[in-house]
Every structure is written in C-alpha cells, then in structure tokens.
Coordinates of C-alpha atoms in Angstrom, one line a residue:
M1 CA 88.7 124.9 50.1
N2 CA 90.8 123.8 47.1
I3 CA 93.7 122.1 48.8
T4 CA 95.4 121.0 45.5
R5 CA 95.4 124.4 44.0
E6 CA 96.5 126.2 47.1
I7 CA 99.5 123.8 47.7
A8 CA 100.4 124.5 44.0
A9 CA 100.2 128.2 44.6
R10 CA 102.5 128.1 47.7
V11 CA 105.1 125.9 46.0
A12 CA 105.1 128.2 42.9
T13 CA 105.2 131.6 44.7
T14 CA 107.1 131.2 48.0
R15 CA 110.3 133.2 48.1
F16 CA 113.7 131.9 49.3
E17 CA 113.7 134.8 51.7
D18 CA 110.7 133.3 53.5
F19 CA 112.8 130.5 54.9
S20 CA 114.7 130.9 58.2
D21 CA 118.5 130.5 58.5
H22 CA 117.8 127.3 60.4
D23 CA 115.6 126.0 57.6
V24 CA 118.4 126.6 55.1
A25 CA 121.1 125.1 57.3
Y26 CA 119.2 122.0 58.1
S27 CA 118.3 121.4 54.5
K28 CA 122.0 121.3 53.7
T29 CA 122.6 118.7 56.4
L30 CA 119.7 116.6 55.1
A31 CA 121.0 116.9 51.5
M32 CA 124.4 115.7 52.6
S33 CA 122.9 112.7 54.4
A34 CA 120.8 111.8 51.4
L35 CA 123.7 112.2 48.9
G36 CA 125.9 109.9 50.9
A37 CA 123.4 107.2 50.7
M38 CA 122.9 107.7 47.0
V39 CA 126.6 107.1 46.5
A40 CA 126.8 104.1 48.9
G41 CA 123.6 102.5 47.7
P42 CA 124.7 101.0 44.4
H43 CA 126.7 98.5 46.4
C44 CA 123.6 97.2 48.4
A45 CA 121.5 94.2 47.5
G46 CA 119.2 94.7 44.6
S47 CA 120.8 97.9 43.3
D48 CA 122.9 96.2 40.7
I49 CA 119.6 95.0 39.0
V50 CA 118.4 98.6 38.9
T51 CA 121.7 99.8 37.5
R52 CA 121.5 97.2 34.7
Y53 CA 117.9 98.1 33.9
V54 CA 118.8 101.8 33.5
K55 CA 121.9 101.0 31.4
R56 CA 119.7 98.8 29.1
A57 CA 117.1 101.6 28.7
G58 CA 119.7 104.0 27.3
G59 CA 118.5 107.5 26.2
A60 CA 119.6 111.0 26.6
A61 CA 122.6 111.7 28.9
E62 CA 120.9 114.2 31.2
A63 CA 121.7 113.4 34.8
S64 CA 124.3 111.3 36.7
V65 CA 123.5 107.7 37.7
L66 CA 125.8 107.4 40.7
G67 CA 126.2 103.6 40.5
A68 CA 127.0 103.4 36.8
S69 CA 129.6 106.1 35.9
M70 CA 127.1 107.3 33.3
K71 CA 124.3 109.7 32.6
A72 CA 120.7 108.8 31.7
P73 CA 117.4 110.5 31.1
V74 CA 116.6 112.5 34.2
E75 CA 113.7 110.3 35.2
M76 CA 115.8 107.1 35.0
A77 CA 118.6 108.7 36.9
A78 CA 116.2 109.6 39.7
L79 CA 114.8 106.1 39.7
A80 CA 118.3 104.7 40.1
N81 CA 119.5 107.2 42.6
G82 CA 116.3 107.0 44.6
T83 CA 116.6 103.2 44.8
Y84 CA 120.2 103.5 45.8
A85 CA 119.4 105.9 48.6
H86 CA 116.7 103.7 50.1
A87 CA 118.8 100.5 49.7
T88 CA 121.2 101.6 52.5
E89 CA 118.2 102.0 54.9
Y90 CA 120.0 105.1 56.1
E91 CA 117.0 107.2 55.0
D92 CA 115.7 109.8 57.5
D93 CA 112.2 109.8 58.7
S94 CA 109.6 112.1 60.3
F95 CA 106.6 111.0 62.3
P96 CA 103.7 110.7 62.5
E97 CA 103.6 111.6 58.8
A98 CA 106.0 108.8 57.8
V99 CA 107.8 110.5 54.9
S100 CA 111.5 111.1 54.1
S101 CA 113.8 113.7 52.5
Y102 CA 115.5 110.8 50.8
T103 CA 112.5 110.4 48.5
L104 CA 112.9 114.0 47.3
F105 CA 116.7 114.6 46.9
P106 CA 117.3 112.0 44.1
A107 CA 114.6 113.7 42.0
I108 CA 115.6 117.3 42.9
L109 CA 119.3 116.8 42.4
A110 CA 118.9 114.9 39.1
L111 CA 116.7 117.6 37.6
G112 CA 118.8 120.3 39.1
E113 CA 121.8 118.8 37.4
K114 CA 120.0 118.7 34.0
L115 CA 118.8 122.3 34.3
G116 CA 121.9 123.8 36.0
S117 CA 119.7 125.0 38.9
D118 CA 121.3 127.1 41.5
G119 CA 121.6 126.2 45.2
K120 CA 118.8 128.5 46.3
D121 CA 116.4 126.9 43.9
V122 CA 117.3 123.5 45.1
I123 CA 116.9 124.3 48.8
A124 CA 113.5 126.0 48.1
A125 CA 112.3 123.1 46.0
F126 CA 113.2 120.7 48.9
I127 CA 111.7 122.7 51.7
L128 CA 108.4 123.3 49.9
S129 CA 108.0 119.8 48.4
Y130 CA 108.8 118.3 51.8
E131 CA 106.2 120.5 53.4
A132 CA 103.6 119.3 51.0
Q133 CA 104.3 115.6 51.4
A134 CA 104.6 115.8 55.1
R135 CA 101.3 117.7 55.5
I136 CA 99.7 115.1 53.2
G137 CA 101.1 112.4 55.4
L138 CA 99.7 114.0 58.6
A139 CA 96.2 114.2 57.0
C140 CA 96.4 110.6 55.7
R141 CA 97.8 108.7 58.6
E142 CA 95.0 106.2 58.2
A143 CA 96.6 105.2 54.9
R144 CA 99.6 103.8 56.7
R145 CA 97.3 101.7 59.0
L146 CA 95.6 100.3 55.9
G147 CA 99.0 99.2 54.6
Y148 CA 100.2 102.0 52.3
M149 CA 103.8 103.0 52.3
V150 CA 103.2 106.8 52.7
L151 CA 106.9 107.5 52.3
S152 CA 106.6 106.7 48.6
L153 CA 102.9 107.5 48.1
A154 CA 103.0 111.1 49.4
G155 CA 106.6 111.2 48.1
S156 CA 105.4 110.9 44.5
I157 CA 103.4 114.2 45.0
G158 CA 106.5 115.7 46.8
C159 CA 108.8 114.8 43.9
A160 CA 106.4 116.3 41.4
L161 CA 106.3 119.5 43.4
G162 CA 110.0 119.7 43.8
A163 CA 110.4 119.3 40.1
A164 CA 107.7 121.9 39.4
R165 CA 109.5 124.4 41.5
L166 CA 112.8 123.8 39.7
L167 CA 111.0 124.1 36.4
H168 CA 109.5 127.4 37.6
L169 CA 106.0 126.3 36.7
D170 CA 103.1 128.6 37.5
T171 CA 100.3 127.6 39.9
E172 CA 98.1 126.1 37.1
K173 CA 100.8 123.8 35.8
T174 CA 102.0 123.0 39.3
A175 CA 98.4 121.9 40.1
N176 CA 98.5 119.7 37.0
A177 CA 101.8 118.2 38.1
I178 CA 100.1 117.2 41.4
A179 CA 97.2 115.6 39.5
V180 CA 99.4 113.6 37.2
A181 CA 101.5 112.4 40.2
A182 CA 98.4 111.4 42.1
S183 CA 97.6 108.8 39.4
Q184 CA 101.0 107.3 40.0
A185 CA 101.2 107.5 43.8
S186 CA 101.5 104.2 45.5
G187 CA 103.6 102.0 47.9
L188 CA 102.9 99.1 50.1
G189 CA 104.1 98.7 53.6
Y190 CA 104.0 94.9 53.3
Q191 CA 107.0 95.1 50.9
T192 CA 109.5 95.9 53.7
G193 CA 112.4 93.5 53.7
T194 CA 112.3 93.1 49.9
M195 CA 113.8 94.7 46.9
S196 CA 110.5 96.1 45.9
H197 CA 110.5 98.1 49.2
I198 CA 113.8 99.8 48.3
A199 CA 112.7 100.5 44.8
E200 CA 109.5 102.3 45.9
M201 CA 111.5 105.4 46.7
G202 CA 113.0 105.3 43.2
F203 CA 109.6 104.8 41.7
A204 CA 108.3 107.9 43.5
A205 CA 111.3 110.0 42.2
R206 CA 110.7 108.8 38.6
N207 CA 107.0 109.2 38.7
G208 CA 107.1 112.7 40.3
L209 CA 109.6 113.9 37.7
T210 CA 107.4 112.4 34.9
A211 CA 104.4 114.3 36.3
A212 CA 106.1 117.6 36.4
L213 CA 107.7 117.3 33.0
L214 CA 104.3 116.3 31.4
A215 CA 102.6 119.2 33.2
S216 CA 105.3 121.7 32.0
D217 CA 104.3 120.7 28.4
G218 CA 100.6 121.2 28.9
F219 CA 99.4 117.8 30.4
T220 CA 96.4 118.2 32.6
G221 CA 94.4 116.5 35.4
Q222 CA 91.7 117.2 38.0
K223 CA 92.6 120.4 39.9
D224 CA 91.0 119.0 43.1
I225 CA 92.5 115.6 42.9
L226 CA 93.7 115.5 46.5
E227 CA 90.5 116.6 48.3
A228 CA 87.7 115.6 46.0
P229 CA 85.2 112.9 47.3
R230 CA 86.8 110.4 44.9
G231 CA 90.2 112.0 45.1
L232 CA 93.5 110.6 46.5
F233 CA 92.9 111.5 50.2
N234 CA 89.6 109.7 50.5
I235 CA 90.7 106.7 48.4
I236 CA 93.9 105.9 50.4
T237 CA 92.2 106.5 53.8
A238 CA 88.9 104.9 53.1
G239 CA 87.3 108.2 53.8
N240 CA 89.1 108.8 57.1
V241 CA 91.1 112.0 56.3
E242 CA 92.3 113.8 59.4
N243 CA 91.7 117.5 59.5
P244 CA 92.8 118.3 55.9
E245 CA 92.3 122.0 56.5
A246 CA 95.4 121.9 58.7
I247 CA 97.5 121.2 55.6
L248 CA 97.1 124.9 54.7
E249 CA 96.5 126.4 58.2
D250 CA 99.7 124.9 59.6
W251 CA 101.8 125.3 56.5
G252 CA 105.3 126.5 57.4
K253 CA 104.4 127.0 61.1
P254 CA 107.2 125.8 61.3
F255 CA 108.2 123.9 58.2
R256 CA 108.1 120.1 58.8
I257 CA 111.7 119.6 57.8
N258 CA 112.4 120.5 61.5
E259 CA 110.7 117.2 62.4
I260 CA 113.1 115.0 60.4
G261 CA 115.4 112.8 62.3
I262 CA 118.6 111.5 60.9
K263 CA 119.4 107.8 61.4
S264 CA 122.8 106.7 62.8
Y265 CA 122.4 103.1 61.7
P266 CA 121.6 101.5 58.2
C267 CA 118.4 99.8 59.1
C268 CA 114.8 100.4 59.9
Y269 CA 114.0 103.6 61.9
H270 CA 112.2 101.6 64.5
L271 CA 115.4 99.7 65.4
Q272 CA 117.5 102.8 66.0
R273 CA 116.8 103.2 69.8
M274 CA 117.1 99.5 70.4
I275 CA 120.6 99.5 68.8
E276 CA 121.7 102.6 70.6
T277 CA 120.6 101.3 74.0
T278 CA 122.3 98.0 73.4
L279 CA 125.5 99.7 72.4
A280 CA 125.3 101.7 75.7
I281 CA 124.8 98.5 77.7
R282 CA 127.9 97.1 76.0
E283 CA 129.9 100.3 76.9
E284 CA 128.9 99.7 80.5
G285 CA 130.9 96.5 80.4
V286 CA 128.2 93.9 79.5
S287 CA 129.7 91.3 77.1
V288 CA 128.1 88.8 74.7
E289 CA 128.9 86.0 77.2
D290 CA 127.1 87.9 80.0
I291 CA 123.7 87.9 78.2
D292 CA 121.4 85.0 78.8
N293 CA 118.5 86.5 76.9
I294 CA 116.9 89.8 75.9
T295 CA 113.2 90.5 75.9
V296 CA 111.9 93.5 74.0
E297 CA 108.3 94.6 74.5
V298 CA 106.9 96.6 71.6
N299 CA 103.5 97.9 70.5
A300 CA 101.2 96.3 67.9
F301 CA 102.6 98.5 65.1
F302 CA 106.2 97.4 65.4
P303 CA 105.9 93.9 64.0
T304 CA 104.1 95.2 60.9
V305 CA 107.3 96.8 59.8
V306 CA 110.1 94.9 61.7
Q307 CA 108.9 91.6 60.3
H308 CA 111.9 89.2 60.2
E309 CA 112.9 87.3 63.3
E310 CA 115.3 85.1 61.2
P311 CA 116.5 87.0 58.1
N312 CA 117.3 85.2 54.9
D313 CA 119.0 88.1 53.1
E314 CA 120.6 91.5 53.6
I315 CA 117.3 93.4 53.2
Q316 CA 115.4 91.2 55.7
A317 CA 118.3 91.7 58.1
Q318 CA 117.6 95.5 58.1
F319 CA 114.1 94.7 59.4
S320 CA 115.1 92.1 62.0
L321 CA 115.2 93.0 65.7
P322 CA 117.3 89.9 66.7
H323 CA 119.9 90.6 64.0
A324 CA 120.2 94.3 64.8
M325 CA 120.7 93.4 68.5
A326 CA 123.3 90.8 67.5
I327 CA 125.3 93.4 65.4
A328 CA 125.2 95.9 68.4
M329 CA 126.8 93.2 70.6
L330 CA 129.1 91.4 68.2
E331 CA 130.5 94.1 65.8
P332 CA 132.8 97.0 66.6
R333 CA 130.4 99.4 64.8
V334 CA 126.9 99.1 63.3
L335 CA 127.7 99.5 59.6
P336 CA 126.2 98.0 56.4
A337 CA 128.6 95.1 56.5
G338 CA 126.9 93.9 59.6
F339 CA 123.7 93.1 57.6
S340 CA 125.6 91.1 55.0
K341 CA 124.9 87.4 54.1
A342 CA 128.2 86.5 55.8
K343 CA 127.0 87.9 59.1
I344 CA 123.5 86.5 58.7
N345 CA 125.1 83.0 58.3
D346 CA 127.8 83.5 61.0
P347 CA 127.1 80.9 63.8
A348 CA 127.8 83.6 66.4
F349 CA 125.1 85.8 65.0
A350 CA 122.7 82.9 64.6
A351 CA 123.2 81.9 68.2
F352 CA 122.7 85.4 69.5
R353 CA 119.5 86.0 67.5
K354 CA 118.0 83.1 69.4
K355 CA 118.5 85.0 72.6
V356 CA 116.3 87.9 71.5
R357 CA 112.5 87.6 72.0
T358 CA 109.9 90.1 70.9
V359 CA 106.8 90.5 73.0
V360 CA 103.9 92.4 71.3
R361 CA 101.9 94.4 73.8
E362 CA 98.5 94.8 72.1
D363 CA 97.4 97.0 75.0
W364 CA 100.0 99.6 73.9
G365 CA 97.9 100.3 70.8
W366 CA 98.8 100.7 67.1
T367 CA 100.8 103.9 66.4
P368 CA 104.2 104.3 64.7
T369 CA 105.3 106.8 67.4
G370 CA 104.3 107.9 70.9
W371 CA 105.2 104.6 72.6
T372 CA 108.4 103.4 74.3
P373 CA 109.9 99.9 74.1
N374 CA 110.8 98.1 77.3
I375 CA 114.1 96.2 76.9
T376 CA 115.1 93.7 79.5
Y377 CA 118.6 92.2 79.5
N378 CA 118.7 89.1 81.6
L379 CA 122.3 88.2 82.5
T380 CA 123.9 84.9 83.2
D381 CA 124.7 85.9 86.7
G382 CA 121.1 86.5 87.6
R383 CA 121.1 90.3 87.2
T384 CA 118.5 92.1 85.2
I385 CA 119.0 95.4 83.3
T386 CA 115.9 97.2 82.1
R387 CA 115.9 100.2 79.7
R388 CA 113.1 102.3 78.2
P389 CA 114.6 104.4 75.4
E390 CA 112.3 107.2 74.4
T391 CA 114.3 108.4 71.4
A392 CA 117.7 108.0 69.6
K393 CA 120.4 110.4 68.7
G394 CA 119.6 112.7 65.8
Q395 CA 115.9 112.6 66.4
P396 CA 113.9 115.8 67.0
P397 CA 114.1 118.1 68.8
A398 CA 117.9 117.2 69.1
L399 CA 118.7 117.6 65.4
L400 CA 122.2 117.0 64.0
G401 CA 124.2 119.9 62.7
F402 CA 126.0 119.9 59.4
D403 CA 129.4 119.1 61.0
E404 CA 127.9 116.4 63.1
C405 CA 126.6 114.7 60.0
V406 CA 129.9 114.8 58.1
P407 CA 131.2 111.5 59.6
K408 CA 128.0 109.7 58.4
Y409 CA 128.5 111.1 54.9
R410 CA 132.2 110.2 54.9
G411 CA 131.3 106.7 56.1
C412 CA 129.1 106.3 53.0
V413 CA 131.4 107.7 50.3
E414 CA 135.0 106.9 51.4
G415 CA 136.5 104.2 49.3
I416 CA 134.1 105.1 46.5
V417 CA 134.8 108.8 45.8
A418 CA 138.3 110.2 45.7
E419 CA 139.3 112.2 48.9
A420 CA 139.7 115.4 46.9
D421 CA 136.2 115.1 45.5
I422 CA 134.8 114.2 49.0
A423 CA 136.2 117.4 50.4
R424 CA 134.9 119.3 47.4
S425 CA 131.4 117.9 47.7
I426 CA 131.3 118.8 51.5
E427 CA 132.4 122.3 50.7
I428 CA 129.7 122.7 48.0
M429 CA 127.0 121.5 50.3
A430 CA 128.2 123.7 53.2
E431 CA 127.6 126.7 51.0
L432 CA 124.9 125.4 48.8
E433 CA 122.8 128.5 48.8
T434 CA 125.6 130.5 47.2
R435 CA 126.3 128.0 44.4
E436 CA 125.2 128.8 40.8
D437 CA 125.0 125.2 39.5
V438 CA 124.1 122.1 41.6
G439 CA 125.5 120.0 38.8
D440 CA 128.9 120.7 40.3
L441 CA 127.9 118.7 43.3
M442 CA 126.7 115.7 41.3
R443 CA 129.7 115.7 39.1
A444 CA 132.0 115.7 42.2
V445 CA 130.6 112.4 43.4
A446 CA 129.6 110.7 40.1
T447 CA 132.9 109.1 39.2

C-alpha cells in the first residue's frame, strides 16, 4: 500500500462538499482561536527576535507579518506567525496524536493571502492537512516517547499538504511536496520551556510551504517516503509504527479535527485541568491563606513536558505546575500576564510555588492521555480536599462553539487591533466559506 501517494490523492481530489456542516463550523472556530494567538504572540518572550530576523531578511511583500506591520515572503511570514501563535501557549491539541491546528493556520493563511484564496479553499486545505498530520501522529506515537515533538514533525507534512491544496497541485506534485517536507520534518520534546520550542511551530510552517512551492515548480522526492523501510515512519519510531494501514482505512471517519480541544489558559495542555480544578476550589471559598500544601499525583509522562518546578523565565513558567497553581489562586484570571517575569519574581508567587509538590506515579504508566491526576489540597485547619479531574472545558467531546470562542479571541486581540477591525474579522471568520479572498481577514488584523 502506497500511503504517501494515497494521502496525496485524497488531499488533491476531496471536494468541499464532502465535509459535514459541523466540520466546516468547527474549522472556523479553530481558525479564530489560532488567529487570535497569531495577533497576540508578537508580544510574548522570544517573538521580538523572530520579528527582527524576518525584517532583516527582507524580500518580496507577499503575506502579512502580524507582529511587524509589514509583509514578507510567504515562507517568512509563516515562520513568524507560526512562532507567534505558539509563543502564547494557547495552541490547541488533540491526543493521542499530539498535533495542533495552530501549526497549520499560519502557513495556510499566509499562502491564502498571497494567492487570494477563497474561504472554501482555506477550510478544505485545513481539514485535509489536519487529517494527514493527525493520522500520521496516531501511527507514530512511538516517536513522541522517543523524544520527538510530533506537533512540529508531522506538522511539516501537514503544512506542505495544506499549501499543496491551496496551490491546486495534482496528486503527483502533492506527493512530491510530502517527500520534500519529510526531509525537513523535525522537532524535539526536550525543547519545551525554551524559545526553540515556540519556534518549532514556525519552522514547520516555513518548511511545509517551502516543500509545496518547490514541488509546484517540479521538485521531486521519493513517492513512498512515509512508509518505505528507510522512510520517515520507521526512522522516527525506530521501526515501531502502529497500524499504518489505519491512516487510509480510518481517513475521515470522522475527520480528526473533531478531536481537537481548545485551551482556556495560555500554558501547557497538561496543566489545563489542574488550573480549572484549582479555580473551582477557589470559587468554593478556599483562599490562599487556607492552603497549607497541595500534592499533585501524575503519571510518568507528565514531567517529561511540565519540566520546571521553579521557572526562570516566562516560557518556563508556562511549563511549571507550581507556578500555574499559584496563578490560579493569586490572580483574578489566568492570563498571559500571570506568566510574566514580574509574577515569577513576586514573593507571593514564590511562596505559593513552594506549597505545591509533584508526585510521579511510575505505576500509572507513560502515556500523554488516558490517565487522571489526583490533586490533594491540604488546608491549614486540617481538612483535606481531593479532586480527580478527567478533562477540562473545551476538550472533546464537549467542543466549543464559535460564539463560545469569541471571548478567547477578543482577549488576544483587544488593545492590539482596533475595535472596528476586531468586529470585521469576527464577521469574516463566521462566514468564511462564503468569502472570496481570505486576504481580507489578514488585512483586518495586520495593522
């Protein structure tokens, strides 16, 4: 079975009419979530360096760089906007494939702006490219255990396919785009908590676009690059590929976008339910002074991602369980400002972090999902409150609707984009499938 070529054929030939109304509607919600982060991200740690890099590079003014009030070559705009989106740590996730729509939208929207693509093309490019990267992630779960950041690794393939669809490449050229992208696909889980981690999403967007643009001009590669004995799947899993036939057998049954959960808080996915549970405890009347200590039991996977007990900077704070719990107890809302250097160095935050203890339960196994943390709040009056949160708001199957996601979008763009343009951008996204030029959306939020 030639998986590479068959993926290419499905991306090239699937019709917009093959998607359900729900697929289209949820794609628009996800687009809004991602665009908000792309607008907010330039103000996060590390993004200014990427902005300066793109400005120095110069080149053709093809697509908007949202943090620089300028346009750049489409690949560079995607690099910047992808990095911005990830810098907020608002990116959505789906498990167990461990990929994100935030990897795709910076590339798709940048190329869509350059080409003047219509809304139907953009939605189709997203659904199909997400399906490919998600099915690849499911087959290559061993890669994550070995230390790869599948979000960016499979995302490079996804971005290439999204671009190939917008370029209307045929099956042959789309397969070549996959091959070129495979040679650029990478990402390391160990980078979490660093600037390199946030840039990996930008690298995937840039590399995927480069692959598709080269393929459109006749560049070639191995047409079985994914499934060959020395191909990508076997290399990144050390030969432990899981049921690769299911990539095609399960394709679109249903589309994997329906497994994407939208984050409520700008930090690691694995902290979301801990934060939500702590906020609920606080709503029940438990104050900071009431808490003597908190013990959080987690599985062996958790500390491989949430690595920073005592964060030194903003990015480490987004991967710190003690700091996330401190924000939930000390701040009115869990917003990006809670992860700032000022909050990290605040004596009240430092004191509360010392109250939080992580206990790794090796007997719970090593899986990103399918386990439930045990959170014990020990109070100063001797009482004990125990919670076992199985999920958090916005996670499947309880997906957020478009209107439910508008407050998150507004929280990202207000103060950066004029109110009239915010309202216009929401209107465009709400009816995206009827729009003739997605560039209108990018221009609405670019200044």
